[in-house]
CSV table of C-alpha atoms and ligand atoms in Angstrom, one decimal:
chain,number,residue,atom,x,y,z
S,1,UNK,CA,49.1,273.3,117.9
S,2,UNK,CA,50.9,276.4,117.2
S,3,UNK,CA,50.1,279.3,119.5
S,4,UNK,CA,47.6,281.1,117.7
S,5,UNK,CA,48.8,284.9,118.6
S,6,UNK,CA,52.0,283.8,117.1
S,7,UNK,CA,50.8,281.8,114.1
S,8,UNK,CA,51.0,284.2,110.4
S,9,UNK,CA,47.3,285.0,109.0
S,10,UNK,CA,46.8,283.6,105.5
S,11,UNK,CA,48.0,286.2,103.8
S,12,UNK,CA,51.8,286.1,105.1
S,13,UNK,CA,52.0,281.9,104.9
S,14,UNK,CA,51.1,282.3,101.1
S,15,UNK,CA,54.2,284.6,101.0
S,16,UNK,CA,56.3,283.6,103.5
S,17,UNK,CA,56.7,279.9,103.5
S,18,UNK,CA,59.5,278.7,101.3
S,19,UNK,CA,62.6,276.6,101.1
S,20,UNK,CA,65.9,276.9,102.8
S,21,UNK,CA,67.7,279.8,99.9
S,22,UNK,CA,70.5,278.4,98.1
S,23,UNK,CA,74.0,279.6,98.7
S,24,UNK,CA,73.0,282.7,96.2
S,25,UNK,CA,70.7,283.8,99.0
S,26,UNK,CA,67.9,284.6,96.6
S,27,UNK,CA,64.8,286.6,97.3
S,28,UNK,CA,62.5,284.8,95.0
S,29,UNK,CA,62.5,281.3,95.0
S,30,UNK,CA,64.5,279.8,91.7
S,31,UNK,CA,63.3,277.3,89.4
S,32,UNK,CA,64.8,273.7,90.4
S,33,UNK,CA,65.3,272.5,86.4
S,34,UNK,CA,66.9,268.9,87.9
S,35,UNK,CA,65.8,265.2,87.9
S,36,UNK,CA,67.7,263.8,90.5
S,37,UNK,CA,70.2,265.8,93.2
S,38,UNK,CA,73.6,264.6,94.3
S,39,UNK,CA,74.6,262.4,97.0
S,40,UNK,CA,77.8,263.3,99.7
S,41,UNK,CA,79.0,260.2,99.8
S,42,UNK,CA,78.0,256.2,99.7
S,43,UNK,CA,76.8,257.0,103.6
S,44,UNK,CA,74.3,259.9,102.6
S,45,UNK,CA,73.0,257.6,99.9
S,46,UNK,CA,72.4,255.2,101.8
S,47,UNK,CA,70.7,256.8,104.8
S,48,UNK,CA,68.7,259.2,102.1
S,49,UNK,CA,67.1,255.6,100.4
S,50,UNK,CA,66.6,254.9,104.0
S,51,UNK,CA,64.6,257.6,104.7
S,52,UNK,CA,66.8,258.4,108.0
S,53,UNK,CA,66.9,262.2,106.7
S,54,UNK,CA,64.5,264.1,104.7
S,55,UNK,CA,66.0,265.4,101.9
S,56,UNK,CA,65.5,265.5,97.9
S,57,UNK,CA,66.6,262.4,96.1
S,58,UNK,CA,65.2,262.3,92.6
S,59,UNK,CA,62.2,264.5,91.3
S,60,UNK,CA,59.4,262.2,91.0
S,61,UNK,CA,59.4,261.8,94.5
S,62,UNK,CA,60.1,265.2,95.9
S,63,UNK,CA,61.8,268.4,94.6
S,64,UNK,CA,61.9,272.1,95.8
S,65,UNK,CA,59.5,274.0,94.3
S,66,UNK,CA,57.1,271.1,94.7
S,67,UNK,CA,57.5,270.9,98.2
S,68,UNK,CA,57.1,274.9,98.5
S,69,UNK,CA,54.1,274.4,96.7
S,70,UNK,CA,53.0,271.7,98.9
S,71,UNK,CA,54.1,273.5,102.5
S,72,UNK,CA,52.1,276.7,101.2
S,73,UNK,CA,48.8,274.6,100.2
S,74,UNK,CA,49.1,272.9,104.0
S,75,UNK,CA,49.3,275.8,105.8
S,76,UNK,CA,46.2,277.4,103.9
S,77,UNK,CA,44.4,274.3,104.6
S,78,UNK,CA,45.5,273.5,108.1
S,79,UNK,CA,47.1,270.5,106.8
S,80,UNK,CA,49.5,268.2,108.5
S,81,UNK,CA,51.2,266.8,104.5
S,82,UNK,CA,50.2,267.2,101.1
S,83,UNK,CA,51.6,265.7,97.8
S,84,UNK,CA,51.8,267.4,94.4
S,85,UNK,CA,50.2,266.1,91.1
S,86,UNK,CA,51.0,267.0,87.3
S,87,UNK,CA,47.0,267.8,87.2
S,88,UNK,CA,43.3,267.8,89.6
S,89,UNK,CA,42.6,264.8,88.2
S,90,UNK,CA,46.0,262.5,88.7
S,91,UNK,CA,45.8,264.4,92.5
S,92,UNK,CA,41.9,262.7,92.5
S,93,UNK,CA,43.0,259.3,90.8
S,94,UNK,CA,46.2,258.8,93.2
S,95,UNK,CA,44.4,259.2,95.8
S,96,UNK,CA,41.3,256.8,95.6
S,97,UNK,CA,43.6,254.3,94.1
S,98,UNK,CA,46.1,254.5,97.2
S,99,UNK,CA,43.5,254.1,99.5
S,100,UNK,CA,41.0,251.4,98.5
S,101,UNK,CA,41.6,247.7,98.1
S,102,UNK,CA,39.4,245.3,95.4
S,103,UNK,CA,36.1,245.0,97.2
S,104,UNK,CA,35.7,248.5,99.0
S,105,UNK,CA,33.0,250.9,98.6
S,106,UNK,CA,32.7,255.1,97.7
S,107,UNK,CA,29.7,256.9,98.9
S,108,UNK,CA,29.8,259.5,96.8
S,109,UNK,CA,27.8,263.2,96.2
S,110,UNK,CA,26.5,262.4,92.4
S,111,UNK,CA,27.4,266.5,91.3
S,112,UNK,CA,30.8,266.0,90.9
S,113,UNK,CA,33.6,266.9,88.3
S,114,UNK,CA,32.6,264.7,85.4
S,115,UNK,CA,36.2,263.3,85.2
S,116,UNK,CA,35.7,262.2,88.8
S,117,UNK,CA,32.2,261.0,88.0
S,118,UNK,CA,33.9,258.5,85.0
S,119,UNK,CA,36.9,257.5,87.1
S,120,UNK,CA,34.2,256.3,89.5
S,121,UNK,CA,31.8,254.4,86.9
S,122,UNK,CA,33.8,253.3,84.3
S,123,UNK,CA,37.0,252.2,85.7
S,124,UNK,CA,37.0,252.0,89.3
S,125,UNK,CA,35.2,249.0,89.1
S,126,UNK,CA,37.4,247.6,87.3
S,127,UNK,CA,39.5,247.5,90.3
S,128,UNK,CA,36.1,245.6,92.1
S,129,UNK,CA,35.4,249.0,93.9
S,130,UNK,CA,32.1,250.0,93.4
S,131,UNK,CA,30.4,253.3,93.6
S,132,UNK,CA,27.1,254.6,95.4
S,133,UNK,CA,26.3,258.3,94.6
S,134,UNK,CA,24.1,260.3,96.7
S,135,UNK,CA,21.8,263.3,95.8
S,136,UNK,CA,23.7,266.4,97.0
S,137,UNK,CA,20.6,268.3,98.2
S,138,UNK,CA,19.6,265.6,100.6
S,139,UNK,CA,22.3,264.2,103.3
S,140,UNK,CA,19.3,262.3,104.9
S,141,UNK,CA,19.6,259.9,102.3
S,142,UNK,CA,23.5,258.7,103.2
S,143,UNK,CA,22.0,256.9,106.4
S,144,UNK,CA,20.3,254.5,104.1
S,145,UNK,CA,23.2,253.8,101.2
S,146,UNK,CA,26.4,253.3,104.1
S,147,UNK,CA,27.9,249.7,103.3
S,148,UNK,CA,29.7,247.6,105.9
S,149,UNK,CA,32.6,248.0,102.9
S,150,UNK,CA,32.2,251.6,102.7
S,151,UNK,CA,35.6,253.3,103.2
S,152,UNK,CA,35.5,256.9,101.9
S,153,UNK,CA,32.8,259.5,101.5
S,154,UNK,CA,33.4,261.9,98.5
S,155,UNK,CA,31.9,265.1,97.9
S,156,UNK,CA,32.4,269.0,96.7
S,157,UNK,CA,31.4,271.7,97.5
S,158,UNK,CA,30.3,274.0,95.5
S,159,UNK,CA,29.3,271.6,93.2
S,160,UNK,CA,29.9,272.1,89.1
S,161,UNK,CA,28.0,273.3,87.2
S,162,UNK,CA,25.2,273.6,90.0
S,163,UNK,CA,26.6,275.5,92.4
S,164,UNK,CA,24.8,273.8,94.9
S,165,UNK,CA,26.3,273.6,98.8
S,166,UNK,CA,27.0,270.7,100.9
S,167,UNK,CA,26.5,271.2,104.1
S,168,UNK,CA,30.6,270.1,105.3
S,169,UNK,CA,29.9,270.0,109.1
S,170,UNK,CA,26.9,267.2,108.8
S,171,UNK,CA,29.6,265.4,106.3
S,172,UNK,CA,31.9,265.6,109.2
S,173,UNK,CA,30.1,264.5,111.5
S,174,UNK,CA,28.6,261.3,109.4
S,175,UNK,CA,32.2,260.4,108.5
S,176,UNK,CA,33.2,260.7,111.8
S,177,UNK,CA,30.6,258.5,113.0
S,178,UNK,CA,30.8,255.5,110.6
S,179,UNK,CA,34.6,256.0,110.8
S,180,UNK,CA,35.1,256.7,106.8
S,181,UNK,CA,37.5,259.0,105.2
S,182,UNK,CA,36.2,262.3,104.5
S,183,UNK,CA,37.7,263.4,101.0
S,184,UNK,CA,36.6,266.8,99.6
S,185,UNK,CA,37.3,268.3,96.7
S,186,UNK,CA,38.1,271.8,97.0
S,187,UNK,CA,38.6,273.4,93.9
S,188,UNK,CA,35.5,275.8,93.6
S,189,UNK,CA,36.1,277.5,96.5
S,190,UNK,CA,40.0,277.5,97.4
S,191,UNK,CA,41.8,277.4,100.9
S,192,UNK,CA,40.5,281.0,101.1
S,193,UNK,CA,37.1,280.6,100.8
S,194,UNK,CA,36.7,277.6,103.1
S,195,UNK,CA,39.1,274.6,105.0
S,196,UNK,CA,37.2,271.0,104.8
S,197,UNK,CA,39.6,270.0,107.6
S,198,UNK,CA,38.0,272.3,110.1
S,199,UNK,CA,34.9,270.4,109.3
S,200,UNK,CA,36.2,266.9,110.1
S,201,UNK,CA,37.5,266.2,106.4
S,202,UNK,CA,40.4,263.9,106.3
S,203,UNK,CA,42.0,264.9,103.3
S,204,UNK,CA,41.1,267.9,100.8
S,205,UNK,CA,42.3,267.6,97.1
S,206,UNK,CA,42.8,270.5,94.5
S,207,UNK,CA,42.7,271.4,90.7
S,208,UNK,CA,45.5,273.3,90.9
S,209,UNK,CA,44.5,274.3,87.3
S,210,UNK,CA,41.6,276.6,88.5
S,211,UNK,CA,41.8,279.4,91.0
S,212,UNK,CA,44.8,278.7,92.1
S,213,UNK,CA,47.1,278.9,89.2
S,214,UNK,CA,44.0,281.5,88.3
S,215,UNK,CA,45.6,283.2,85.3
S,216,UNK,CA,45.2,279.7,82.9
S,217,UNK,CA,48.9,278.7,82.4
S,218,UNK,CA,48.9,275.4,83.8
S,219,UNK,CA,47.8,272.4,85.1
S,220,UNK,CA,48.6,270.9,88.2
S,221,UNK,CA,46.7,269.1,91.3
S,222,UNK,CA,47.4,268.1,95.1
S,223,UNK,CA,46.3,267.1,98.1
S,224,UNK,CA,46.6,267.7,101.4
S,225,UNK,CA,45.9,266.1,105.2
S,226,UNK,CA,46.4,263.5,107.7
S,227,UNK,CA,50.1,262.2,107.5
S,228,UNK,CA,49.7,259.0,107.6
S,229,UNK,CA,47.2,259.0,105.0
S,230,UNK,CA,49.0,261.3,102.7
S,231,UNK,CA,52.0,258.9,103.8
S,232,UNK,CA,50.1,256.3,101.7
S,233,UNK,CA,49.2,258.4,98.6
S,234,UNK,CA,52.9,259.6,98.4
S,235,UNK,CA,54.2,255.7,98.3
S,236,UNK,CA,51.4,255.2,95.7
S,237,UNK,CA,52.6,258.4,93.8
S,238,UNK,CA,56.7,258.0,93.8
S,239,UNK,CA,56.4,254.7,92.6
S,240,UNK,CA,53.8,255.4,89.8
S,241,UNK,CA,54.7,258.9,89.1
S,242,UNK,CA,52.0,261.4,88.7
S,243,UNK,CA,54.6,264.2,90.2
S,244,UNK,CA,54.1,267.7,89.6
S,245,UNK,CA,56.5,269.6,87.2
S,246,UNK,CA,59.0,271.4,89.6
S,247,UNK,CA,58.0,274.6,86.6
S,248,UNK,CA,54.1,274.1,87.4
S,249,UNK,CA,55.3,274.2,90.7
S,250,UNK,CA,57.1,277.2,90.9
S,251,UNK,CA,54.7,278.7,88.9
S,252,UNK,CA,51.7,277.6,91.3
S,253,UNK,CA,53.7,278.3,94.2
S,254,UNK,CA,53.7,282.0,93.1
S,255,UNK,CA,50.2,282.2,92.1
S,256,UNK,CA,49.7,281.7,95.9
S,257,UNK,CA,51.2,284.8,96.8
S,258,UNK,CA,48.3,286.5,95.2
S,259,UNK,CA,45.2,284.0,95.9
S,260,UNK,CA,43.7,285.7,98.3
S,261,UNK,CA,43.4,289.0,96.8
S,262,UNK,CA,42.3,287.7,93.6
S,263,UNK,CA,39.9,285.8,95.3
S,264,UNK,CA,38.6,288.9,97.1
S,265,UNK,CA,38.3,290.6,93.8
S,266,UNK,CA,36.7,287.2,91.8
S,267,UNK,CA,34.0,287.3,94.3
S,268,UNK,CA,33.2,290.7,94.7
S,269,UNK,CA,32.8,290.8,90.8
S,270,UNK,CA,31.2,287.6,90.9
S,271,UNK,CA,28.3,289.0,93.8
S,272,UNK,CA,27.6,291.6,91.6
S,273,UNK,CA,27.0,289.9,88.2
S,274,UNK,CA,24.9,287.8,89.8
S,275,UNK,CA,23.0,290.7,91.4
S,276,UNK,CA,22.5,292.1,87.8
S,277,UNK,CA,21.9,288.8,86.7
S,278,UNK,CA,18.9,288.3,89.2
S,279,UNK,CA,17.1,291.6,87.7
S,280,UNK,CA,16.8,290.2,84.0
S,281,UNK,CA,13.7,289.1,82.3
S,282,UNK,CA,15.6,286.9,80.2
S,283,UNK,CA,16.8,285.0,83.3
S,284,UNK,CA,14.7,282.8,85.3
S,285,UNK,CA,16.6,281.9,88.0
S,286,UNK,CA,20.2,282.3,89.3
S,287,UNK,CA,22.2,280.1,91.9
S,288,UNK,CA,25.1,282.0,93.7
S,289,UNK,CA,26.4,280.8,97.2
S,290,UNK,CA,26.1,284.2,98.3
S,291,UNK,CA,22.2,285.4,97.0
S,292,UNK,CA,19.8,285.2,99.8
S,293,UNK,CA,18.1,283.5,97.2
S,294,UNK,CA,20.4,280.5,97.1
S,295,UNK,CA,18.5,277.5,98.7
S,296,UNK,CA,22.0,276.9,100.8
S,297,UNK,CA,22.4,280.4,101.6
S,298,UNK,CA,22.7,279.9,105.4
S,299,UNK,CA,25.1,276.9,104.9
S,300,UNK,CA,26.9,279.3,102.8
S,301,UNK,CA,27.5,282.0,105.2
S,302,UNK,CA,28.6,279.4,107.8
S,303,UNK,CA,31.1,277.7,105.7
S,304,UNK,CA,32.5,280.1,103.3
S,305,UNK,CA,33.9,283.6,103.4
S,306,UNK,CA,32.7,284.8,100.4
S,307,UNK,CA,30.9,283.0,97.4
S,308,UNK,CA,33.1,282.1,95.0
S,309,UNK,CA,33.3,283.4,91.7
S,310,UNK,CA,30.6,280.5,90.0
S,311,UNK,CA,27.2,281.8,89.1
S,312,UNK,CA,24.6,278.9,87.5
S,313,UNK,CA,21.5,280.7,85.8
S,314,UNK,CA,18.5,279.7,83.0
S,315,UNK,CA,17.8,281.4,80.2
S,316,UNK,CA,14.1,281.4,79.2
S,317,UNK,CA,14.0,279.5,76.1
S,318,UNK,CA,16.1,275.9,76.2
S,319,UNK,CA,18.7,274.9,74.6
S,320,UNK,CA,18.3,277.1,71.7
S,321,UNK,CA,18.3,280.5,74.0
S,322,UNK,CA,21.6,279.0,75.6
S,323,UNK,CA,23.3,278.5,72.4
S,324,UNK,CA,22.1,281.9,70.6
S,325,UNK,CA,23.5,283.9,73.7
S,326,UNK,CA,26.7,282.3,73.9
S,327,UNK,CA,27.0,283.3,70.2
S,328,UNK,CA,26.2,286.8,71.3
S,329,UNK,CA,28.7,287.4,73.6
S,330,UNK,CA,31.8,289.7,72.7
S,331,UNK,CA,34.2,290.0,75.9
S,332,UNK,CA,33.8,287.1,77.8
S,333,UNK,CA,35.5,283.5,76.8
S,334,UNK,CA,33.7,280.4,75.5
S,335,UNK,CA,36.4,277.9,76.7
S,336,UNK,CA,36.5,274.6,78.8
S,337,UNK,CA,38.6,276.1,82.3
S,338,UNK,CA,37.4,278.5,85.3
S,339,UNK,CA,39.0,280.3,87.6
S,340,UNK,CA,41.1,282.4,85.4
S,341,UNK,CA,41.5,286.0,85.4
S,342,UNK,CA,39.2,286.2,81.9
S,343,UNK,CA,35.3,285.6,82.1
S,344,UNK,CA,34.9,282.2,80.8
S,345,UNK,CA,31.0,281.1,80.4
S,346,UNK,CA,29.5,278.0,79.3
S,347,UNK,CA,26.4,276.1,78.0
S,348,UNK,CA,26.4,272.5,79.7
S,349,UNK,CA,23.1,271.2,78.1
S,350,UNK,CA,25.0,271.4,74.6
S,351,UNK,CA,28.5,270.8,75.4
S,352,UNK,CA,30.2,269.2,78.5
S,353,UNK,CA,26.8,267.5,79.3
S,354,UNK,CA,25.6,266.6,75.7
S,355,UNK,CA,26.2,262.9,76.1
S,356,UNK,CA,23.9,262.8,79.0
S,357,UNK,CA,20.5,261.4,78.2
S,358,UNK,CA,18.2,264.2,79.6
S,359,UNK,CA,16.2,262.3,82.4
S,360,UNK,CA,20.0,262.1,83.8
S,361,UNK,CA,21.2,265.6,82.7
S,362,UNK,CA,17.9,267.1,84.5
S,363,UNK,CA,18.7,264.4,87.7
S,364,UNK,CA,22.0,266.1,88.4
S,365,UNK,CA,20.3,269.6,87.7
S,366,UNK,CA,21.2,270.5,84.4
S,367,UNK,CA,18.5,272.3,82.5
S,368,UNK,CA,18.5,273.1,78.5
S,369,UNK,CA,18.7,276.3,79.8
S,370,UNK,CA,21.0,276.4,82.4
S,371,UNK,CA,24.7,278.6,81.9
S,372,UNK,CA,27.7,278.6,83.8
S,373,UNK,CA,29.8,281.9,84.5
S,374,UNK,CA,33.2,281.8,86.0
S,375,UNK,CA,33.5,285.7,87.0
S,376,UNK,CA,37.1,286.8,86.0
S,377,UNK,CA,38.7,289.9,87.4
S,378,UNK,CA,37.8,292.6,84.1
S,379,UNK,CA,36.6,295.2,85.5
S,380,UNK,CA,32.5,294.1,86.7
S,381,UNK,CA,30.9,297.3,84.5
S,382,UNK,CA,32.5,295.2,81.4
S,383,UNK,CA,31.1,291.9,82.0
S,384,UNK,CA,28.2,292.9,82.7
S,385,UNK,CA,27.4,295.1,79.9
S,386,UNK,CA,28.6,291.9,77.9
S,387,UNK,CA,26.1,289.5,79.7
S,388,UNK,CA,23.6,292.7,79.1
S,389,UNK,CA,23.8,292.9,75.7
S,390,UNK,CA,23.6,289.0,74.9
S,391,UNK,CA,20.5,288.9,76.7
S,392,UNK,CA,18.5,291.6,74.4
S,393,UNK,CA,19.7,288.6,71.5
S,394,UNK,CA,17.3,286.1,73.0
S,395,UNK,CA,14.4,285.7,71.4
S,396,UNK,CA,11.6,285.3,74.0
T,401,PLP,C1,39.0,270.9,86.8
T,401,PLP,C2,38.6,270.1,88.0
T,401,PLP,C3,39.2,268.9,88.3
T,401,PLP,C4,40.2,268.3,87.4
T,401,PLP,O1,41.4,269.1,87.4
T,401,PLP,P1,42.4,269.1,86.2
T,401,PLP,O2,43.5,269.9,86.7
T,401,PLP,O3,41.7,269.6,85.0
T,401,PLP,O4,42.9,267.7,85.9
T,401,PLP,C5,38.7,268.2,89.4
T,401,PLP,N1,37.8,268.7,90.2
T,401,PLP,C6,37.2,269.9,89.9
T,401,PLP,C7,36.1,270.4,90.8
T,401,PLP,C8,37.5,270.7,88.8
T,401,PLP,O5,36.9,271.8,88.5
């Protein structure tokens, strides 16, 4: 370990760490447009295949701006490796397909990204790896549903579109215990908000798409942890090739520079939307990491810096109340991402979720009613006279 006086606070690492400059000394890190990279002679070819030396060799296995990318996510996380993906969900593939054999099992939390959710039910098993899924707001059940064959415990937190927290430190500890991989997706909150490592997690993946890009330009995934492990998911990943773009990358890479003050700024808008939110009569209830009201609130505070920039509520009315204020809203975005610098809101029950029959739509927590808000960084007076004004359209 690093000695901690000497060790750069977030802040700097997410501005600091780059690649060796090129000879043209440049103070912003280029744009590595190449495939492949040349070899010195039949020696250096040799010994590079060999993996003697670490150095670039051909773009799906490692470039520069995918490695800067990769360093910066590491140190944010307190990561020992990390490998690059074109998007979150090749990042979340690669890795469960790297590290389980025909025959293991996933103990799963059952609010997770609804890609996740169909890689796990549809075609894991095709693979003969099967999938238990446990109710995110009770870890007392994962005693009970542990298999001798279960190898990895997956969970996020917060959860979409519930917003719901997982108590990381009691996931930790249960991994630790039954001596399974703890893999947590850590999209919602970022590095900045909160490090799954520090709670025992093993490794800790990322929709690159989301906050951390944060201004919706492009997709891109990773994930980061123990070496060895991430040794495995990078043999997987060279030789099926999910790689990153080195342009995603570079443009990722420099989103990082400014994650943690947009961060800052999501969640302080965020807090105070969901404060206005909690004052409506149209509203009957609002979930926000960061609301004493928030059944995890405590967890919350221990875990996470700030609350993210995700606020669940219910209209009164159902579905139709859902739809007619998403109709009646003027500034803020009806559109399938989150995390971006624009207000994006959503209606689960009739869209992303529609498929669902509604015993299961209601199991995982998702009312007729319920609406999802990714605060964006307008100025908060803006959004919420915008929320304000499609409430007054409800009928009640
Ligand atoms: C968006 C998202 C993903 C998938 O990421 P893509 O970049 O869209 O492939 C995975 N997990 C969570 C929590 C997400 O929000």
């Amino acid at each position: 370990m690093k000695d901690q006086a000497s060790k750069p606070h977030f802040e700097t690492s997410a501005i600091r760490t780059q690649q060796d400059r090129s000879q043209f000394l440049e103070h912003s890190t280029p744009i590595y447009l190449t495939s492949s990279f040349v070899f010195e002679d039949a020696e250096d070819m040799r010994t590079s295949f060999a993996e003697e030396k670490e150095r670039n060799i051909y773009s799906r296995f490692t470039n520069p701006n995918t490695s800067e990318f990769v360093d910066k996510v590491c140190e944010m996380e307190g990561a020992e490796a990390g490998y690059a993906f074109a998007t979150g969900m090749s990042a979340v593939f690669s890795t469960l397909a790297a590290l389980l054999n025909s025959g293991d099992h996933v103990l799963s939390a059952r609010s997770i990204f609804g890609s996740t959710f169909t890689l796990m039910t549809k075609f894991l098993p095709k693979w003969n790896i099967s999938t238990t899924f446990f109710n995110s707001n009770d870890l007392d059940q994962l005693e009970s549903l542990v298999q001798s064959n279960t190898k990895i415990i997956y969970a996020e937190s917060p959860t979409n579109p519930g917003v719901d927290i997982l108590d990381l430190q009691r996931l930790g500890d249960f991994a630790k215990k039954h001596e399974l991989l703890l893999v947590i997706d850590n999209c919602f909150a970022t590095p900045y908000l909160q490090q799954p490592i520090q709670f025992g997690a093993d490794l800790v993946i990322h929709s690159a798409t989301k906050l951390m890009d944060g201004q919706g330009r492009v997709l891109g995934g990773i994930t980061v942890g123990n070496a060895a492990l991430i040794r495995e998911i990078y043999l997987f990943s060279r030789n099926t090739g999910p790689a990153l773009a080195p342009f995603n990358a570079w443009v990722l890479s420099k989103s990082l520079e400014t994650l943690a003050v947009r961060v800052d700024k999501h969640c302080e808008n965020a807090l105070k939307v969901a404060q206005f939110l909690e004052k409506q009569l149209a509203v009957d209830w609002v979930k926000y990491p960061f609301l004493p009201s928030h059944p995890h609130y405590e967890i919350a505070k221990k875990q996470m810096k700030a609350g993210g920039n995700i606020i669940a509520f219910q209209v009164k009315g159902g579905v139709k109340a859902g739809e007619a204020f998403l109709n009646a809203l003027q500034l803020c975005s009806l559109s399938a991402n989150l995390g971006d610098t624009k207000t994006i809101v959503t209606h689960p029950a009739s869209t992303t979720h529609s498929k669902l029959p509604e015993k299961d739509r209601l199991a995982v927590g998702i009312s007729d009613g319920l609406v999802r808000v990714s605060v964006g960084l307008e100025h908060y007076k803006d959004i919420i006279n915008d929320l304000n004004q499609a409430l007054q359209k409800i009928e009640m």
